[in-house]
Short mmCIF file of C-alpha atoms in Angstrom, two decimals:
data_model
loop_
_atom_site.label_atom_id
_atom_site.label_comp_id
_atom_site.label_asym_id
_atom_site.label_seq_id
_atom_site.Cartn_x
_atom_site.Cartn_y
_atom_site.Cartn_z
CA UNK V 26 0.00 0.00 0.00
CA UNK V 27 2.91 2.35 0.63
CA UNK V 28 3.72 2.33 -3.10
CA UNK V 29 0.15 3.18 -4.07
CA UNK V 30 -0.46 6.67 -5.38
CA UNK V 31 -3.65 6.80 -3.29
CA UNK V 32 -2.01 5.92 0.02
CA UNK V 33 -1.95 9.55 1.10
CA UNK V 34 -5.75 9.54 0.90
CA UNK V 35 -5.91 6.70 3.44
CA UNK V 36 -3.57 8.64 5.73
CA UNK V 37 -5.79 11.71 5.44
CA UNK V 38 -8.99 9.76 6.11
CA UNK V 39 -7.45 8.02 9.14
CA UNK V 40 -6.20 11.33 10.52
CA UNK V 41 -9.59 12.96 9.97
CA UNK V 42 -11.54 10.13 11.58
CA UNK V 43 -9.30 9.74 14.64
CA UNK V 44 -8.85 13.48 15.16
CA UNK V 45 -12.58 14.07 14.72
CA UNK V 46 -13.48 11.34 17.21
CA UNK V 47 -10.97 12.60 19.75
CA UNK V 48 -12.25 16.16 19.33
CA UNK V 49 -15.89 15.10 19.73
CA UNK V 50 -15.23 13.09 22.89
CA UNK V 51 -13.01 15.79 24.35
CA UNK V 52 -15.45 18.62 23.63
CA UNK V 53 -18.33 16.67 25.15
CA UNK V 54 -16.26 15.73 28.21
CA UNK V 55 -15.14 19.31 28.80
CA UNK V 56 -18.69 20.59 28.29
CA UNK V 57 -20.00 18.12 30.89
CA UNK V 58 -17.24 19.20 33.26
CA UNK V 59 -18.26 22.87 32.90
CA UNK V 60 -21.95 22.21 32.38
CA UNK V 61 -22.87 25.70 33.60
CA UNK V 62 -21.68 27.14 30.26
CA UNK V 63 -22.22 24.17 27.97
CA UNK V 64 -22.51 25.99 24.62
CA UNK V 65 -19.60 28.33 25.34
CA UNK V 66 -17.33 25.47 26.33
CA UNK V 67 -18.29 23.54 23.16
CA UNK V 68 -17.37 26.53 20.96
CA UNK V 69 -14.11 27.19 22.82
CA UNK V 70 -13.00 23.54 22.86
CA UNK V 71 -13.86 23.06 19.17
CA UNK V 72 -11.79 26.10 18.21
CA UNK V 73 -8.85 24.85 20.26
CA UNK V 74 -9.08 21.38 18.67
CA UNK V 75 -8.97 22.86 15.18
CA UNK V 76 -6.16 25.21 16.14
CA UNK V 77 -4.13 22.32 17.54
CA UNK V 78 -4.23 20.38 14.27
CA UNK V 79 -3.46 23.48 12.18
CA UNK V 80 -0.57 24.37 14.50
CA UNK V 81 0.93 20.88 14.20
CA UNK V 82 0.70 21.08 10.40
CA UNK V 83 2.21 24.57 10.36
CA UNK V 84 5.16 23.50 12.52
CA UNK V 85 5.93 20.59 10.21
CA UNK V 86 5.69 22.63 7.00
CA UNK V 87 7.45 25.82 8.11
CA UNK V 88 9.81 24.63 10.83
CA UNK V 89 12.89 25.92 8.99
CA UNK V 90 11.26 29.25 8.16
CA UNK V 91 9.98 30.45 11.56
CA UNK V 92 11.93 31.95 14.48
CA UNK V 93 12.76 30.18 17.72
CA UNK V 94 10.01 31.92 19.72
CA UNK V 95 7.32 30.59 17.37
CA UNK V 96 8.85 27.13 17.49
CA UNK V 97 8.93 27.01 21.30
CA UNK V 98 5.54 28.57 21.94
CA UNK V 99 3.62 26.66 19.27
CA UNK V 100 5.23 23.37 20.29
CA UNK V 101 4.34 23.91 23.96
CA UNK V 102 0.82 25.01 22.99
CA UNK V 103 0.31 21.88 20.91
CA UNK V 104 1.51 19.61 23.73
CA UNK V 105 -0.71 21.40 26.29
CA UNK V 106 -3.71 21.11 23.98
CA UNK V 107 -3.02 17.38 23.61
CA UNK V 108 -3.19 17.07 27.41
CA UNK V 109 -6.40 19.12 27.51
CA UNK V 110 -7.94 16.90 24.84
CA UNK V 111 -6.87 13.82 26.77
CA UNK V 112 -8.41 15.25 29.94
CA UNK V 113 -11.68 15.84 28.07
CA UNK V 114 -11.64 12.27 26.77
CA UNK V 115 -10.98 11.04 30.31
CA UNK V 116 -14.00 12.99 31.53
CA UNK V 117 -16.18 11.62 28.76
CA UNK V 118 -15.20 7.99 29.39
CA UNK V 119 -15.48 8.41 33.17
CA UNK V 120 -18.96 9.83 32.78
CA UNK V 121 -19.92 6.90 30.53
CA UNK V 122 -18.53 4.43 33.07
CA UNK V 123 -20.42 6.06 35.92
CA UNK V 124 -23.62 6.00 33.91
CA UNK V 125 -23.21 2.29 33.23
CA UNK V 126 -22.37 1.42 36.86
CA UNK V 127 -24.63 3.86 38.67
CA UNK V 128 -27.56 1.44 38.95
CA UNK V 129 -25.18 -1.42 39.72
CA UNK V 130 -23.52 0.49 42.55
CA UNK V 131 -26.91 1.61 43.87
CA UNK V 132 -28.18 -1.95 44.02
CA UNK V 133 -24.92 -3.17 45.52
CA UNK V 134 -25.12 -0.56 48.29
CA UNK V 135 -28.73 -1.44 48.98
CA UNK V 136 -27.85 -5.12 49.14
CA UNK V 137 -25.08 -4.47 51.66
CA UNK V 138 -27.51 -2.49 53.81
CA UNK V 139 -30.06 -5.29 53.73
CA UNK V 140 -27.45 -7.89 54.62
CA UNK V 141 -26.36 -5.78 57.60
CA UNK V 142 -29.98 -5.45 58.70
CA UNK V 143 -30.53 -9.21 58.41
CA UNK V 144 -27.43 -9.86 60.46
CA UNK V 145 -28.63 -7.43 63.14
CA UNK V 146 -32.07 -9.06 63.28
CA UNK V 147 -30.51 -12.49 63.60
CA UNK V 148 -28.51 -11.25 66.59
CA UNK V 149 -31.63 -9.68 68.18
CA UNK V 150 -33.51 -12.93 67.75
CA UNK V 151 -30.67 -14.88 69.32
CA UNK V 152 -30.46 -12.54 72.32
CA UNK V 153 -34.24 -12.66 72.85
CA UNK V 154 -34.19 -16.43 72.92
CA UNK V 155 -31.25 -16.46 75.31
CA UNK V 156 -32.95 -13.92 77.55
CA UNK V 157 -36.12 -16.03 77.55
CA UNK V 158 -34.23 -19.18 78.44
CA UNK V 159 -32.39 -17.43 81.27
CA UNK V 160 -35.62 -15.99 82.65
CA UNK V 161 -37.33 -19.39 82.57
CA UNK V 162 -34.37 -21.15 84.15
CA UNK V 163 -34.39 -18.73 87.08
CA UNK V 164 -37.99 -19.69 87.95
CA UNK V 165 -38.71 -22.78 90.03
CA UNK V 166 -39.89 -25.80 88.14
CA UNK V 167 -43.40 -25.63 89.62
CA UNK V 168 -43.92 -22.07 88.26
CA UNK V 169 -45.50 -23.33 85.12
CA UNK V 170 -47.89 -20.44 84.74
CA UNK V 171 -45.11 -17.89 85.16
CA UNK V 172 -43.04 -19.65 82.55
CA UNK V 173 -45.96 -19.68 80.15
CA UNK V 174 -46.46 -15.99 80.77
CA UNK V 175 -42.83 -15.29 79.95
CA UNK V 176 -43.11 -17.18 76.69
CA UNK V 177 -46.26 -15.28 75.81
CA UNK V 178 -44.43 -12.03 76.44
CA UNK V 179 -41.38 -12.93 74.33
CA UNK V 180 -43.05 -14.79 71.47
CA UNK V 181 -44.60 -11.70 69.79
CA UNK V 182 -41.20 -10.02 69.71
CA UNK V 183 -39.57 -13.11 68.22
CA UNK V 184 -42.37 -13.49 65.67
CA UNK V 185 -42.01 -9.86 64.64
CA UNK V 186 -38.26 -10.35 64.12
CA UNK V 187 -38.96 -13.48 62.09
CA UNK V 188 -41.39 -11.59 59.85
CA UNK V 189 -38.86 -8.81 59.29
CA UNK V 190 -36.21 -11.40 58.48
CA UNK V 191 -38.46 -13.01 55.89
CA UNK V 192 -39.19 -9.64 54.25
CA UNK V 193 -35.52 -8.63 54.14
CA UNK V 194 -34.45 -12.00 52.79
CA UNK V 195 -37.04 -11.77 50.03
CA UNK V 196 -35.82 -8.27 49.15
CA UNK V 197 -32.24 -9.52 49.15
CA UNK V 198 -33.12 -12.31 46.73
CA UNK V 199 -34.80 -9.84 44.36
CA UNK V 200 -31.79 -7.52 44.48
CA UNK V 201 -29.41 -10.35 43.73
CA UNK V 202 -31.45 -11.23 40.64
CA UNK V 203 -31.40 -7.59 39.52
CA UNK V 204 -27.65 -7.41 40.09
CA UNK V 205 -27.13 -10.34 37.75
CA UNK V 206 -28.91 -8.54 34.90
CA UNK V 207 -27.38 -5.14 35.70
CA UNK V 208 -23.91 -6.58 36.09
CA UNK V 209 -23.87 -7.66 32.43
CA UNK V 210 -22.93 -4.09 31.45
CA UNK V 211 -19.91 -4.06 33.74
CA UNK V 212 -19.23 -7.79 33.65
CA UNK V 213 -15.81 -7.52 31.91
CA UNK V 214 -14.65 -4.90 34.42
CA UNK V 215 -15.78 -7.10 37.31
CA UNK V 216 -13.95 -10.09 35.84
CA UNK V 217 -10.73 -8.10 35.33
CA UNK V 218 -10.97 -6.68 38.82
CA UNK V 219 -11.23 -10.19 40.25
CA UNK V 220 -8.37 -11.39 38.04
CA UNK V 221 -5.96 -8.68 39.20
CA UNK V 222 -7.23 -8.67 42.77
CA UNK V 223 -8.36 -5.04 42.78
CA UNK V 224 -11.55 -3.01 42.62
CA UNK V 225 -13.50 -2.14 39.46
CA UNK V 226 -12.68 1.58 39.57
CA UNK V 227 -8.95 0.94 39.42
CA UNK V 228 -9.29 -1.36 36.41
CA UNK V 229 -11.46 1.12 34.52
CA UNK V 230 -9.09 4.02 35.24
CA UNK V 231 -6.18 1.95 33.97
CA UNK V 232 -7.88 1.25 30.65
CA UNK V 233 -9.00 4.87 30.27
CA UNK V 234 -5.40 6.04 30.71
CA UNK V 235 -4.24 3.57 28.04
CA UNK V 236 -6.87 4.90 25.60
CA UNK V 237 -6.07 8.57 26.10
CA UNK V 238 -2.33 7.86 25.83
CA UNK V 239 -2.70 6.68 22.22
CA UNK V 240 -5.85 8.52 21.11
CA UNK V 241 -5.09 12.22 20.59
CA UNK V 242 -1.28 11.86 20.17
CA UNK V 243 -1.92 9.40 17.33
CA UNK V 244 -4.35 11.86 15.72
CA UNK V 245 -1.71 14.63 15.76
CA UNK V 246 0.98 12.31 14.37
CA UNK V 247 -1.32 11.19 11.54
CA UNK V 248 -2.01 14.84 10.65
CA UNK V 249 1.74 15.42 10.44
CA UNK V 250 2.13 12.24 8.37
CA UNK V 251 -0.58 13.46 5.98
CA UNK V 252 1.29 16.74 5.50
CA UNK V 253 4.47 14.80 4.81
CA UNK V 254 2.70 12.64 2.24
CA UNK V 255 1.28 15.71 0.49
CA UNK V 256 4.70 17.37 0.35
CA UNK V 257 6.32 14.22 -1.06
CA UNK V 258 3.53 13.89 -3.61
CA UNK V 259 4.09 17.48 -4.72
CA UNK V 260 7.80 16.79 -5.18
CA UNK V 261 7.04 13.71 -7.29
CA UNK V 262 4.71 15.72 -9.52
CA UNK V 263 7.36 18.39 -10.07
CA UNK V 264 9.94 15.71 -10.86
CA UNK V 265 7.62 14.02 -13.36
CA UNK V 266 6.94 17.34 -15.09
CA UNK V 267 10.65 18.05 -15.36
CA UNK V 268 11.44 14.52 -16.65
CA UNK V 269 8.33 13.18 -18.42
CA UNK V 270 10.25 10.22 -19.84
CA UNK V 271 10.48 8.80 -16.31
CA UNK V 272 6.71 8.55 -16.09
CA UNK V 273 6.53 5.35 -18.12
CA UNK V 274 4.80 2.52 -16.39
CA UNK V 275 6.43 -0.84 -15.91
CA UNK V 276 4.29 -2.34 -18.69
CA UNK V 277 5.37 0.37 -21.15
CA UNK V 278 8.97 -0.15 -20.10
CA UNK V 279 8.83 -3.88 -20.91
CA UNK V 280 7.04 -3.15 -24.20
CA UNK V 281 9.90 -0.88 -25.23
CA UNK V 282 12.47 -3.54 -24.37
CA UNK V 283 10.51 -6.21 -26.26
CA UNK V 284 10.17 -3.96 -29.33
CA UNK V 285 13.90 -3.24 -29.37
CA UNK V 286 14.76 -6.95 -29.11
CA UNK V 287 12.33 -7.77 -31.93
CA UNK V 288 13.83 -5.04 -34.13
CA UNK V 289 17.37 -6.36 -33.56
CA UNK V 290 16.30 -9.92 -34.45
CA UNK V 291 14.62 -8.72 -37.65
CA UNK V 292 17.73 -6.81 -38.72
CA UNK V 293 19.95 -9.84 -38.10
CA UNK V 294 17.57 -12.00 -40.10
CA UNK V 295 17.62 -9.62 -43.05
CA UNK V 296 21.43 -9.54 -42.96
CA UNK V 297 21.54 -13.34 -43.14
CA UNK V 298 19.03 -13.37 -46.01
CA UNK V 299 21.15 -10.88 -47.90
CA UNK V 300 24.27 -12.97 -47.43
CA UNK V 301 22.52 -16.12 -48.69
CA UNK V 302 21.27 -14.34 -51.76
CA UNK V 303 17.58 -15.28 -51.52
CA UNK V 304 14.46 -13.27 -50.82
CA UNK V 305 13.66 -15.14 -47.60
CA UNK V 306 10.35 -16.54 -48.86
CA UNK V 307 11.43 -20.10 -48.05
CA UNK V 308 13.83 -19.20 -45.30
CA UNK V 309 12.19 -21.52 -42.79
CA UNK V 310 12.29 -24.43 -45.23
CA UNK V 311 16.00 -25.01 -45.81
CA UNK V 312 16.93 -28.30 -47.49
CA UNK V 313 20.46 -29.42 -46.87
CA UNK V 314 21.85 -31.52 -49.74
CA UNK V 315 23.51 -34.81 -48.97
CA UNK V 316 26.88 -33.59 -50.15
CA UNK V 317 30.13 -34.02 -48.32
CA UNK V 318 31.25 -31.00 -46.43
CA UNK V 319 34.04 -28.92 -47.73
CA UNK V 320 37.26 -30.31 -46.37
CA UNK V 321 38.75 -26.82 -46.46
CA UNK V 322 35.99 -25.57 -44.18
CA UNK V 323 35.89 -27.96 -41.22
CA UNK V 324 33.75 -25.52 -39.14
CA UNK V 325 30.55 -24.78 -41.04
CA UNK V 326 28.48 -21.86 -39.77
CA UNK V 327 24.89 -22.51 -38.73
CA UNK V 328 22.17 -20.34 -40.12
CA UNK V 329 19.61 -18.44 -38.06
CA UNK V 330 17.15 -21.40 -38.28
CA UNK V 331 19.62 -24.15 -37.49
CA UNK V 332 20.61 -24.92 -41.12
CA UNK V 333 24.17 -25.22 -42.42
CA UNK V 334 25.33 -22.55 -44.75
CA UNK V 335 27.62 -23.97 -47.48
CA UNK V 336 29.61 -22.14 -50.07
#
């Protein structure tokens, strides 16, 4: 593909697509960060994105023609704008991650609360039973009515705790089912977090940093590469206009060689015909007589078609 005359078009399209995507994500991320002035931030960030690409192209094309102050300032400005774009992309991806995990985190927090409440109710139930047993054991064995009265006093409390436990356990089961369906959106992050023994937020931040490290810098480098391809293409056009004979294709080149070889063979054939003294009409049909070869000519010369030329 690098030898194709249309390769520069692919470079330009790649640069446009990647730079456009990076600009869109960055502008949206910055606008969400400063949501109080959404439209203003969109206009400002869009202008800066365009200026960054134009600045990078200008530096590549006119590096040897500008002064040192322009070189230093425009280079620093381009690098700073790359970091700003990367920060905007980070904000956009972080917002997308939070939107995908918001319901999941909400359900997870609610589930933890319910589990803590169930554990507390289990402890209350256990203490009530222990307190009942202690109170009964302190009474004499013949205090049957008193014991029954104690049980009647404690049983409503224990039944109430049991009912609450049943309700919370049912709610917990429903939440666990919802977490299974909600966790599909963040399933890969959960799996990676378990694989590396860390939390989901750390894994997601790691991948976001990898993306922004190659996203906008690659867009700027492709813009520079597109400028380089255009400059080289312009030089090739000027060279072809100055030396049009070098514009022959490979097919035309081989045709010229074949034509020259054919012309040389035809000339040699005509020379041989002239030496033999015939018009060449029956040149391919040479009959060699069964005569002894000339003893004075022990090395007969072959003709162009494999015949033996005799004197």
